[in-house]
PDB file of C-alpha atoms in Angstrom:
ATOM      1  CA  MET A   1       0.000   0.000   0.000  1.00 48.00           C
ATOM      2  CA  ILE A   2       1.323   3.420  -0.938  1.00 52.00           C
ATOM      3  CA  THR A   3       1.133   6.063   1.747  1.00 57.00           C
ATOM      4  CA  VAL A   4       0.189   9.672   1.127  1.00 57.00           C
ATOM      5  CA  GLY A   5       3.859  10.661   1.296  1.00 61.00           C
ATOM      6  CA  GLY A   6       4.695   8.002  -1.273  1.00 70.00           C
ATOM      7  CA  LYS A   7       2.153   9.368  -3.726  1.00 76.00           C
ATOM      8  CA  GLY A   8       3.585  12.855  -3.311  1.00 79.00           C
ATOM      9  CA  SER A   9       7.071  11.559  -4.021  1.00 85.00           C
ATOM     10  CA  ILE A  10       5.879   9.804  -7.154  1.00 85.00           C
ATOM     11  CA  LEU A  11       4.136  12.951  -8.403  1.00 86.00           C
ATOM     12  CA  LEU A  12       7.230  15.028  -7.679  1.00 88.00           C
ATOM     13  CA  ALA A  13       9.424  12.546  -9.544  1.00 87.00           C
ATOM     14  CA  LEU A  14       7.076  12.563 -12.551  1.00 87.00           C
ATOM     15  CA  ALA A  15       6.978  16.363 -12.626  1.00 88.00           C
ATOM     16  CA  SER A  16      10.775  16.568 -12.408  1.00 89.00           C
ATOM     17  CA  TYR A  17      11.167  14.006 -15.191  1.00 84.00           C
ATOM     18  CA  ASN A  18       8.684  15.913 -17.346  1.00 84.00           C
ATOM     19  CA  GLU A  19      10.591  19.188 -16.879  1.00 87.00           C
ATOM     20  CA  TRP A  20      13.891  17.439 -17.693  1.00 84.00           C
ATOM     21  CA  GLN A  21      12.395  16.076 -20.916  1.00 81.00           C
ATOM     22  CA  LYS A  22      11.099  19.546 -21.858  1.00 83.00           C
ATOM     23  CA  GLN A  23      14.566  21.026 -21.323  1.00 84.00           C
ATOM     24  CA  LYS A  24      16.152  18.319 -23.488  1.00 78.00           C
ATOM     25  CA  SER A  25      13.695  18.944 -26.314  1.00 77.00           C
ATOM     26  CA  SER A  26      14.174  22.722 -26.128  1.00 80.00           C
ATOM     27  CA  GLU A  27      17.935  22.176 -26.459  1.00 80.00           C
ATOM     28  CA  GLY A  28      17.333  20.176 -29.632  1.00 78.00           C
ATOM     29  CA  LYS A  29      18.113  16.808 -28.042  1.00 79.00           C
ATOM     30  CA  ASP A  30      15.886  13.774 -28.520  1.00 79.00           C
ATOM     31  CA  THR A  31      13.767  12.720 -25.582  1.00 75.00           C
ATOM     32  CA  ILE A  32      13.403   9.090 -24.558  1.00 79.00           C
ATOM     33  CA  VAL A  33       9.893   8.955 -26.028  1.00 79.00           C
ATOM     34  CA  SER A  34      10.940  10.440 -29.377  1.00 81.00           C
ATOM     35  CA  THR A  35      13.907   8.061 -29.582  1.00 85.00           C
ATOM     36  CA  PHE A  36      11.622   5.104 -28.852  1.00 89.00           C
ATOM     37  CA  LYS A  37       9.154   6.307 -31.498  1.00 89.00           C
ATOM     38  CA  LYS A  38      11.931   6.623 -34.093  1.00 90.00           C
ATOM     39  CA  ASN A  39      13.140   3.102 -33.295  1.00 93.00           C
ATOM     40  CA  VAL A  40       9.636   1.663 -33.692  1.00 94.00           C
ATOM     41  CA  VAL A  41       9.093   3.470 -37.002  1.00 93.00           C
ATOM     42  CA  ASN A  42      12.467   2.291 -38.331  1.00 93.00           C
ATOM     43  CA  ARG A  43      11.761  -1.312 -37.316  1.00 92.00           C
ATOM     44  CA  MET A  44       8.372  -1.214 -39.024  1.00 92.00           C
ATOM     45  CA  LYS A  45       9.962   0.145 -42.217  1.00 90.00           C
ATOM     46  CA  GLU A  46      12.525  -2.691 -42.196  1.00 89.00           C
ATOM     47  CA  TRP A  47       9.916  -5.340 -41.390  1.00 82.00           C
ATOM     48  CA  ASP A  48       8.849  -7.211 -44.517  1.00 63.00           C
TER      49      ASP A  48
END
């Protein structure tokens, strides 16, 4: 069971991760999600 403090920590971690991803994308770097998406698209193109 997650306590109230645990939920707050999870939300804080998610918010921090989200801000980090925004900073990476504003600097022109690929985020983890965009890299994953590119990999999936490339694999589907190669899949015959």
